PDB file of C-alpha atoms in Angstrom:
ATOM      1  CA  MET A   1      23.187  74.757 126.452  1.00  0.00           C
ATOM      2  CA  ARG A   2      26.173  76.820 125.340  1.00  0.00           C
ATOM      3  CA  GLN A   3      28.298  78.137 128.180  1.00  0.00           C
ATOM      4  CA  ARG A   4      27.923  81.860 128.713  1.00  0.00           C
ATOM      5  CA  THR A   5      31.121  83.773 129.388  1.00  0.00           C
ATOM      6  CA  HIS A   6      31.902  87.284 130.448  1.00  0.00           C
ATOM      7  CA  PRO A   7      32.841  89.224 127.282  1.00  0.00           C
ATOM      8  CA  LEU A   8      36.132  90.417 128.788  1.00  0.00           C
ATOM      9  CA  LEU A   9      37.075  87.074 130.359  1.00  0.00           C
ATOM     10  CA  PRO A  10      37.119  84.367 127.670  1.00  0.00           C
ATOM     11  CA  ARG A  11      37.005  80.835 129.021  1.00  0.00           C
ATOM     12  CA  PRO A  12      37.791  78.263 126.372  1.00  0.00           C
ATOM     13  CA  GLY A  13      37.401  74.571 127.075  1.00  0.00           C
ATOM     14  CA  PRO A  14      39.234  71.492 125.816  1.00  0.00           C
ATOM     15  CA  ARG A  15      36.992  71.515 122.731  1.00  0.00           C
ATOM     16  CA  LEU A  16      39.271  74.224 121.297  1.00  0.00           C
ATOM     17  CA  PHE A  17      41.497  71.367 120.111  1.00  0.00           C
ATOM     18  CA  THR A  18      38.627  70.226 117.906  1.00  0.00           C
ATOM     19  CA  VAL A  19      39.058  73.492 115.998  1.00  0.00           C
ATOM     20  CA  TRP A  20      42.815  72.902 115.916  1.00  0.00           C
ATOM     21  CA  ARG A  21      42.380  69.376 114.534  1.00  0.00           C
ATOM     22  CA  ARG A  22      39.942  70.578 111.886  1.00  0.00           C
ATOM     23  CA  ASN A  23      42.435  73.160 110.618  1.00  0.00           C
ATOM     24  CA  LEU A  24      45.234  70.591 110.717  1.00  0.00           C
ATOM     25  CA  ARG A  25      43.269  68.187 108.528  1.00  0.00           C
ATOM     26  CA  VAL A  26      42.613  70.905 105.973  1.00  0.00           C
ATOM     27  CA  TRP A  27      46.267  72.027 106.020  1.00  0.00           C
ATOM     28  CA  ARG A  28      47.536  68.474 105.508  1.00  0.00           C
ATOM     29  CA  LYS A  29      46.163  68.575 101.957  1.00  0.00           C
ATOM     30  CA  LEU A  30      48.564  71.450 101.186  1.00  0.00           C
ATOM     31  CA  MET A  31      51.315  70.421 103.583  1.00  0.00           C
ATOM     32  CA  LEU A  32      54.004  69.540 101.026  1.00  0.00           C
ATOM     33  CA  PRO A  33      54.064  72.864  99.112  1.00  0.00           C
ATOM     34  CA  ALA A  34      53.721  74.754 102.413  1.00  0.00           C
ATOM     35  CA  VAL A  35      56.727  73.007 103.960  1.00  0.00           C
ATOM     36  CA  VAL A  36      58.768  73.425 100.763  1.00  0.00           C
ATOM     37  CA  GLY A  37      57.940  77.141 100.860  1.00  0.00           C
ATOM     38  CA  ASN A  38      59.028  77.322 104.485  1.00  0.00           C
ATOM     39  CA  PHE A  39      62.399  75.864 103.527  1.00  0.00           C
ATOM     40  CA  GLY A  40      62.837  77.995 100.408  1.00  0.00           C
ATOM     41  CA  GLU A  41      62.159  81.409 101.921  1.00  0.00           C
ATOM     42  CA  PRO A  42      64.684  81.199 104.799  1.00  0.00           C
ATOM     43  CA  ILE A  43      67.366  79.926 102.433  1.00  0.00           C
ATOM     44  CA  LEU A  44      66.707  82.936 100.216  1.00  0.00           C
ATOM     45  CA  TYR A  45      66.902  85.356 103.152  1.00  0.00           C
ATOM     46  CA  LEU A  46      70.015  83.748 104.609  1.00  0.00           C
ATOM     47  CA  LEU A  47      71.834  83.700 101.286  1.00  0.00           C
ATOM     48  CA  ALA A  48      70.721  87.150 100.140  1.00  0.00           C
ATOM     49  CA  PHE A  49      71.343  88.936 103.429  1.00  0.00           C
ATOM     50  CA  GLY A  50      73.827  86.640 105.150  1.00  0.00           C
ATOM     51  CA  VAL A  51      76.163  86.132 102.210  1.00  0.00           C
ATOM     52  CA  GLY A  52      75.523  89.437 100.434  1.00  0.00           C
ATOM     53  CA  PHE A  53      75.572  91.841 103.376  1.00  0.00           C
ATOM     54  CA  GLY A  54      77.772  89.518 105.395  1.00  0.00           C
ATOM     55  CA  ALA A  55      80.638  89.969 102.943  1.00  0.00           C
ATOM     56  CA  MET A  56      80.481  93.736 103.537  1.00  0.00           C
ATOM     57  CA  VAL A  57      79.544  93.787 107.221  1.00  0.00           C
ATOM     58  CA  GLY A  58      81.773  91.024 108.552  1.00  0.00           C
ATOM     59  CA  GLU A  59      80.966  90.511 112.241  1.00  0.00           C
ATOM     60  CA  VAL A  60      78.089  91.910 114.295  1.00  0.00           C
ATOM     61  CA  ASP A  61      78.086  91.709 118.094  1.00  0.00           C
ATOM     62  CA  GLY A  62      81.102  89.404 117.940  1.00  0.00           C
ATOM     63  CA  MET A  63      79.528  86.863 115.565  1.00  0.00           C
ATOM     64  CA  ARG A  64      79.349  86.305 111.838  1.00  0.00           C
ATOM     65  CA  TYR A  65      76.552  88.321 110.276  1.00  0.00           C
ATOM     66  CA  MET A  66      74.949  85.146 108.928  1.00  0.00           C
ATOM     67  CA  VAL A  67      74.816  83.738 112.459  1.00  0.00           C
ATOM     68  CA  PHE A  68      73.367  87.024 113.703  1.00  0.00           C
ATOM     69  CA  ILE A  69      70.456  87.157 111.261  1.00  0.00           C
ATOM     70  CA  ALA A  70      69.648  83.420 111.472  1.00  0.00           C
ATOM     71  CA  SER A  71      68.028  83.866 114.892  1.00  0.00           C
ATOM     72  CA  GLY A  72      66.185  86.977 113.726  1.00  0.00           C
ATOM     73  CA  ILE A  73      64.769  85.127 110.738  1.00  0.00           C
ATOM     74  CA  VAL A  74      63.625  82.253 112.977  1.00  0.00           C
ATOM     75  CA  ALA A  75      61.649  84.709 115.117  1.00  0.00           C
ATOM     76  CA  SER A  76      60.328  86.822 112.246  1.00  0.00           C
ATOM     77  CA  SER A  77      59.213  83.770 110.242  1.00  0.00           C
ATOM     78  CA  ALA A  78      57.024  82.711 113.167  1.00  0.00           C
ATOM     79  CA  MET A  79      55.566  86.219 113.302  1.00  0.00           C
ATOM     80  CA  MET A  80      54.818  86.332 109.583  1.00  0.00           C
ATOM     81  CA  THR A  81      53.303  82.848 109.403  1.00  0.00           C
ATOM     82  CA  ALA A  82      51.122  83.275 112.492  1.00  0.00           C
ATOM     83  CA  SER A  83      49.984  86.706 111.302  1.00  0.00           C
ATOM     84  CA  PHE A  84      48.978  85.413 107.865  1.00  0.00           C
ATOM     85  CA  GLU A  85      47.104  82.503 109.425  1.00  0.00           C
ATOM     86  CA  GLY A  86      45.318  84.711 111.961  1.00  0.00           C
ATOM     87  CA  MET A  87      44.226  87.163 109.266  1.00  0.00           C
ATOM     88  CA  TYR A  88      43.787  85.772 105.762  1.00  0.00           C
ATOM     89  CA  SER A  89      42.957  82.169 106.649  1.00  0.00           C
ATOM     90  CA  ALA A  90      40.895  83.029 109.727  1.00  0.00           C
ATOM     91  CA  TYR A  91      38.988  85.751 107.863  1.00  0.00           C
ATOM     92  CA  THR A  92      38.152  83.264 105.114  1.00  0.00           C
ATOM     93  CA  ARG A  93      36.720  80.840 107.654  1.00  0.00           C
ATOM     94  CA  MET A  94      34.851  83.600 109.471  1.00  0.00           C
ATOM     95  CA  ALA A  95      33.438  85.786 106.687  1.00  0.00           C
ATOM     96  CA  GLU A  96      33.691  83.917 103.388  1.00  0.00           C
ATOM     97  CA  GLN A  97      33.052  80.261 104.201  1.00  0.00           C
ATOM     98  CA  ASN A  98      31.000  80.880 107.398  1.00  0.00           C
ATOM     99  CA  THR A  99      32.874  77.980 108.984  1.00  0.00           C
ATOM    100  CA  TRP A 100      32.739  79.564 112.414  1.00  0.00           C
ATOM    101  CA  LEU A 101      28.972  79.992 112.267  1.00  0.00           C
ATOM    102  CA  GLY A 102      28.690  76.310 111.441  1.00  0.00           C
ATOM    103  CA  MET A 103      30.881  75.479 114.434  1.00  0.00           C
ATOM    104  CA  LEU A 104      28.637  77.539 116.686  1.00  0.00           C
ATOM    105  CA  ALA A 105      25.786  75.145 115.825  1.00  0.00           C
ATOM    106  CA  THR A 106      27.788  72.450 117.676  1.00  0.00           C
ATOM    107  CA  PRO A 107      28.709  72.332 121.388  1.00  0.00           C
ATOM    108  CA  LEU A 108      31.672  74.609 120.636  1.00  0.00           C
ATOM    109  CA  THR A 109      31.627  78.059 122.191  1.00  0.00           C
ATOM    110  CA  LEU A 110      32.970  81.133 120.465  1.00  0.00           C
ATOM    111  CA  ASP A 111      35.859  81.212 122.937  1.00  0.00           C
ATOM    112  CA  ASP A 112      36.723  77.654 121.893  1.00  0.00           C
ATOM    113  CA  ILE A 113      36.817  78.770 118.255  1.00  0.00           C
ATOM    114  CA  VAL A 114      38.915  81.887 118.814  1.00  0.00           C
ATOM    115  CA  PHE A 115      41.419  80.126 121.081  1.00  0.00           C
ATOM    116  CA  GLY A 116      41.532  77.162 118.714  1.00  0.00           C
ATOM    117  CA  GLU A 117      42.391  79.514 115.854  1.00  0.00           C
ATOM    118  CA  ALA A 118      45.104  81.203 117.934  1.00  0.00           C
ATOM    119  CA  VAL A 119      46.638  77.864 118.924  1.00  0.00           C
ATOM    120  CA  TRP A 120      46.543  76.762 115.280  1.00  0.00           C
ATOM    121  CA  ALA A 121      48.261  79.999 114.205  1.00  0.00           C
ATOM    122  CA  ALA A 122      50.884  79.342 116.885  1.00  0.00           C
ATOM    123  CA  THR A 123      51.365  75.825 115.536  1.00  0.00           C
ATOM    124  CA  LYS A 124      51.861  77.132 111.998  1.00  0.00           C
ATOM    125  CA  GLY A 125      54.346  79.703 113.297  1.00  0.00           C
ATOM    126  CA  LEU A 126      56.237  77.001 115.181  1.00  0.00           C
ATOM    127  CA  ILE A 127      56.393  74.776 112.094  1.00  0.00           C
ATOM    128  CA  SER A 128      57.782  77.675 110.082  1.00  0.00           C
ATOM    129  CA  ALA A 129      60.386  78.440 112.765  1.00  0.00           C
ATOM    130  CA  ILE A 130      61.437  74.778 112.983  1.00  0.00           C
ATOM    131  CA  THR A 131      62.070  74.636 109.229  1.00  0.00           C
ATOM    132  CA  VAL A 132      64.225  77.769 109.452  1.00  0.00           C
ATOM    133  CA  LEU A 133      66.057  76.302 112.441  1.00  0.00           C
ATOM    134  CA  ILE A 134      66.763  73.127 110.469  1.00  0.00           C
ATOM    135  CA  VAL A 135      68.145  75.152 107.560  1.00  0.00           C
ATOM    136  CA  ALA A 136      70.280  77.225 109.940  1.00  0.00           C
ATOM    137  CA  SER A 137      71.606  74.047 111.582  1.00  0.00           C
ATOM    138  CA  LEU A 138      72.537  72.540 108.210  1.00  0.00           C
ATOM    139  CA  LEU A 139      74.422  75.738 107.377  1.00  0.00           C
ATOM    140  CA  GLY A 140      76.315  75.588 110.678  1.00  0.00           C
ATOM    141  CA  LEU A 141      74.638  78.676 112.129  1.00  0.00           C
ATOM    142  CA  VAL A 142      73.398  77.096 115.389  1.00  0.00           C
ATOM    143  CA  ALA A 143      75.824  76.725 118.288  1.00  0.00           C
ATOM    144  CA  ASP A 144      74.413  73.751 120.198  1.00  0.00           C
ATOM    145  CA  ALA A 145      71.280  71.930 121.369  1.00  0.00           C
ATOM    146  CA  ARG A 146      70.404  74.914 123.539  1.00  0.00           C
ATOM    147  CA  ALA A 147      68.576  76.225 120.463  1.00  0.00           C
ATOM    148  CA  LEU A 148      65.805  73.674 121.121  1.00  0.00           C
ATOM    149  CA  LEU A 149      64.859  75.709 124.198  1.00  0.00           C
ATOM    150  CA  ALA A 150      63.884  78.509 121.831  1.00  0.00           C
ATOM    151  CA  LEU A 151      60.960  76.463 120.487  1.00  0.00           C
ATOM    152  CA  PRO A 152      58.624  77.021 123.502  1.00  0.00           C
ATOM    153  CA  VAL A 153      59.408  80.740 123.273  1.00  0.00           C
ATOM    154  CA  ILE A 154      58.602  80.670 119.554  1.00  0.00           C
ATOM    155  CA  PHE A 155      55.287  78.903 120.200  1.00  0.00           C
ATOM    156  CA  LEU A 156      54.295  81.484 122.819  1.00  0.00           C
ATOM    157  CA  ALA A 157      55.327  84.326 120.503  1.00  0.00           C
ATOM    158  CA  ALA A 158      53.452  82.812 117.558  1.00  0.00           C
ATOM    159  CA  PHE A 159      50.340  82.536 119.751  1.00  0.00           C
ATOM    160  CA  THR A 160      50.700  86.222 120.567  1.00  0.00           C
ATOM    161  CA  PHE A 161      51.107  87.235 116.925  1.00  0.00           C
ATOM    162  CA  GLY A 162      48.202  84.998 115.935  1.00  0.00           C
ATOM    163  CA  ALA A 163      46.013  86.594 118.614  1.00  0.00           C
ATOM    164  CA  LEU A 164      46.996  90.092 117.461  1.00  0.00           C
ATOM    165  CA  ALA A 165      46.095  89.071 113.909  1.00  0.00           C
ATOM    166  CA  LEU A 166      42.694  87.849 115.108  1.00  0.00           C
ATOM    167  CA  VAL A 167      42.045  91.298 116.588  1.00  0.00           C
ATOM    168  CA  VAL A 168      42.665  92.765 113.143  1.00  0.00           C
ATOM    169  CA  THR A 169      40.429  90.090 111.606  1.00  0.00           C
ATOM    170  CA  SER A 170      37.627  91.038 113.976  1.00  0.00           C
ATOM    171  CA  LEU A 171      37.739  94.577 112.547  1.00  0.00           C
ATOM    172  CA  ALA A 172      38.213  93.686 108.878  1.00  0.00           C
ATOM    173  CA  ARG A 173      35.482  93.997 106.259  1.00  0.00           C
ATOM    174  CA  SER A 174      37.675  92.789 103.392  1.00  0.00           C
ATOM    175  CA  TYR A 175      41.121  91.325 102.761  1.00  0.00           C
ATOM    176  CA  ASP A 176      42.436  94.777 101.829  1.00  0.00           C
ATOM    177  CA  PHE A 177      42.124  95.873 105.467  1.00  0.00           C
ATOM    178  CA  PHE A 178      45.056  93.632 106.406  1.00  0.00           C
ATOM    179  CA  LEU A 179      47.457  95.806 104.433  1.00  0.00           C
ATOM    180  CA  TYR A 180      47.148  98.491 107.112  1.00  0.00           C
ATOM    181  CA  TYR A 181      48.319  96.089 109.816  1.00  0.00           C
ATOM    182  CA  PHE A 182      51.222  94.830 107.750  1.00  0.00           C
ATOM    183  CA  THR A 183      52.288  98.370 106.842  1.00  0.00           C
ATOM    184  CA  LEU A 184      51.855  99.926 110.295  1.00  0.00           C
ATOM    185  CA  ALA A 185      52.833  97.044 112.579  1.00  0.00           C
ATOM    186  CA  VAL A 186      54.379  93.949 110.994  1.00  0.00           C
ATOM    187  CA  THR A 187      56.839  95.684 108.657  1.00  0.00           C
ATOM    188  CA  PRO A 188      58.120  98.135 111.320  1.00  0.00           C
ATOM    189  CA  MET A 189      58.657  95.226 113.712  1.00  0.00           C
ATOM    190  CA  LEU A 190      60.506  93.291 111.016  1.00  0.00           C
ATOM    191  CA  LEU A 191      62.825  96.207 110.241  1.00  0.00           C
ATOM    192  CA  LEU A 192      63.312  97.756 113.675  1.00  0.00           C
ATOM    193  CA  SER A 193      63.367  94.860 116.171  1.00  0.00           C
ATOM    194  CA  GLY A 194      66.886  93.574 115.628  1.00  0.00           C
ATOM    195  CA  VAL A 195      66.293  91.017 112.892  1.00  0.00           C
ATOM    196  CA  PHE A 196      68.859  92.417 110.458  1.00  0.00           C
ATOM    197  CA  PHE A 197      70.978  94.716 112.634  1.00  0.00           C
ATOM    198  CA  PRO A 198      71.477  95.425 116.366  1.00  0.00           C
ATOM    199  CA  LEU A 199      68.967  97.680 118.083  1.00  0.00           C
ATOM    200  CA  GLU A 200      71.832  99.641 119.620  1.00  0.00           C
ATOM    201  CA  GLN A 201      72.621 101.162 116.224  1.00  0.00           C
ATOM    202  CA  LEU A 202      69.220 102.878 116.059  1.00  0.00           C
ATOM    203  CA  PRO A 203      68.290 106.280 117.525  1.00  0.00           C
ATOM    204  CA  GLY A 204      67.047 106.216 121.105  1.00  0.00           C
ATOM    205  CA  TRP A 205      63.408 106.924 120.261  1.00  0.00           C
ATOM    206  CA  VAL A 206      63.394 104.103 117.705  1.00  0.00           C
ATOM    207  CA  GLN A 207      64.813 101.718 120.296  1.00  0.00           C
ATOM    208  CA  THR A 208      62.070 102.757 122.698  1.00  0.00           C
ATOM    209  CA  LEU A 209      59.441 102.089 120.035  1.00  0.00           C
ATOM    210  CA  ALA A 210      60.964  98.685 119.259  1.00  0.00           C
ATOM    211  CA  TRP A 211      60.917  97.663 122.935  1.00  0.00           C
ATOM    212  CA  MET A 212      57.234  98.548 123.091  1.00  0.00           C
ATOM    213  CA  LEU A 213      56.515  95.860 120.478  1.00  0.00           C
ATOM    214  CA  PRO A 214      56.774  92.099 121.065  1.00  0.00           C
ATOM    215  CA  LEU A 215      59.174  90.959 118.317  1.00  0.00           C
ATOM    216  CA  ALA A 216      62.243  92.625 119.871  1.00  0.00           C
ATOM    217  CA  HIS A 217      61.619  90.702 123.097  1.00  0.00           C
ATOM    218  CA  VAL A 218      61.265  87.436 121.180  1.00  0.00           C
ATOM    219  CA  ILE A 219      64.616  87.995 119.469  1.00  0.00           C
ATOM    220  CA  GLU A 220      66.296  88.861 122.780  1.00  0.00           C
ATOM    221  CA  LEU A 221      65.335  85.379 123.994  1.00  0.00           C
ATOM    222  CA  VAL A 222      65.909  83.387 120.796  1.00  0.00           C
ATOM    223  CA  ARG A 223      69.248  84.846 119.668  1.00  0.00           C
ATOM    224  CA  PRO A 224      71.280  83.896 122.765  1.00  0.00           C
ATOM    225  CA  LEU A 225      69.851  80.372 122.741  1.00  0.00           C
ATOM    226  CA  MET A 226      70.865  79.903 119.098  1.00  0.00           C
ATOM    227  CA  THR A 227      74.352  81.291 119.623  1.00  0.00           C
ATOM    228  CA  GLY A 228      75.324  79.203 122.655  1.00  0.00           C
ATOM    229  CA  GLU A 229      74.457  81.676 125.418  1.00  0.00           C
ATOM    230  CA  TRP A 230      71.712  82.175 127.973  1.00  0.00           C
ATOM    231  CA  PRO A 231      69.240  85.081 127.731  1.00  0.00           C
ATOM    232  CA  ILE A 232      69.759  87.995 130.095  1.00  0.00           C
ATOM    233  CA  ARG A 233      66.712  89.275 132.020  1.00  0.00           C
ATOM    234  CA  TRP A 234      64.540  86.615 130.386  1.00  0.00           C
ATOM    235  CA  LEU A 235      61.570  87.111 132.733  1.00  0.00           C
ATOM    236  CA  PRO A 236      60.679  90.696 131.619  1.00  0.00           C
ATOM    237  CA  HIS A 237      60.883  89.620 127.972  1.00  0.00           C
ATOM    238  CA  LEU A 238      58.546  86.683 128.604  1.00  0.00           C
ATOM    239  CA  ALA A 239      56.217  88.968 130.539  1.00  0.00           C
ATOM    240  CA  VAL A 240      55.883  91.380 127.617  1.00  0.00           C
ATOM    241  CA  ILE A 241      55.219  88.592 125.113  1.00  0.00           C
ATOM    242  CA  THR A 242      52.687  86.942 127.429  1.00  0.00           C
ATOM    243  CA  GLY A 243      51.013  90.258 128.258  1.00  0.00           C
ATOM    244  CA  TYR A 244      50.493  91.047 124.595  1.00  0.00           C
ATOM    245  CA  GLY A 245      49.064  87.565 124.046  1.00  0.00           C
ATOM    246  CA  VAL A 246      46.619  87.699 126.951  1.00  0.00           C
ATOM    247  CA  LEU A 247      45.387  91.164 126.023  1.00  0.00           C
ATOM    248  CA  ALA A 248      45.109  90.355 122.314  1.00  0.00           C
ATOM    249  CA  ILE A 249      43.205  87.080 122.743  1.00  0.00           C
ATOM    250  CA  SER A 250      40.793  88.769 125.170  1.00  0.00           C
ATOM    251  CA  VAL A 251      40.113  91.637 122.765  1.00  0.00           C
ATOM    252  CA  ALA A 252      39.790  89.252 119.822  1.00  0.00           C
ATOM    253  CA  SER A 253      37.251  87.093 121.665  1.00  0.00           C
ATOM    254  CA  TYR A 254      35.246  90.149 122.688  1.00  0.00           C
ATOM    255  CA  ARG A 255      35.276  91.713 119.217  1.00  0.00           C
ATOM    256  CA  ILE A 256      34.456  88.498 117.364  1.00  0.00           C
ATOM    257  CA  ARG A 257      31.656  87.712 119.832  1.00  0.00           C
ATOM    258  CA  ARG A 258      30.112  91.105 119.114  1.00  0.00           C
ATOM    259  CA  ARG A 259      30.485  90.571 115.383  1.00  0.00           C
ATOM    260  CA  LEU A 260      29.072  87.065 115.125  1.00  0.00           C
ATOM    261  CA  LEU A 261      26.593  86.952 117.983  1.00  0.00           C
ATOM    262  CA  ARG A 262      25.004  90.375 117.705  1.00  0.00           C
TER     263      ARG A 262
END
């Protein structure tokens, strides 16, 4: 008999990794073009912004502009990849292919499915970030092995962004709905969270808005680790990222349960 859970307290079990493995097997068929794309996009960003703007800007916060944006692109690539996976791919499995309904006919619970999807989105985000980190290392934009400590932060952040995307998926009735989230949330975070320029250059109210969103906190942890320093006040940044993730995965589980099990 399927385990009953309180709608506001999701309780996934170890079977969530069955969902993760299923998605991995499907992704492996398209792995080569996906990985090539993950290498190509960061190179384009680093060359276009790092070389182009870098020639005009020079140094930012005491470092070459290319070094500055490399860490921002690592964090933002995880956000973008996890968000796409938690929306477009997850929506396809939920609404178009009815894959989740088929899973519910097995011992899997809905919490297993939702958490499995979030962990898979986090994995995709981590893979994307690792490819960017490799490119940055080859270009001499990473200070030392301390950058490897950024990977657990990236995985946690990608889980959070994947969970937020699943909340949007739970509300969507078509693929077009995702444009609202990208326009109102993802794009502002990309432009205002310190990816391309320091937050200190923005007006005070914009800085306040940026600190209310998770990406700025991710960058505050990743950038020092990639530039040979240690993050300052790392615990509050981790708390914000984790808080967003816990709240988002709880809301996503509740909303998707109401949608599929009504």
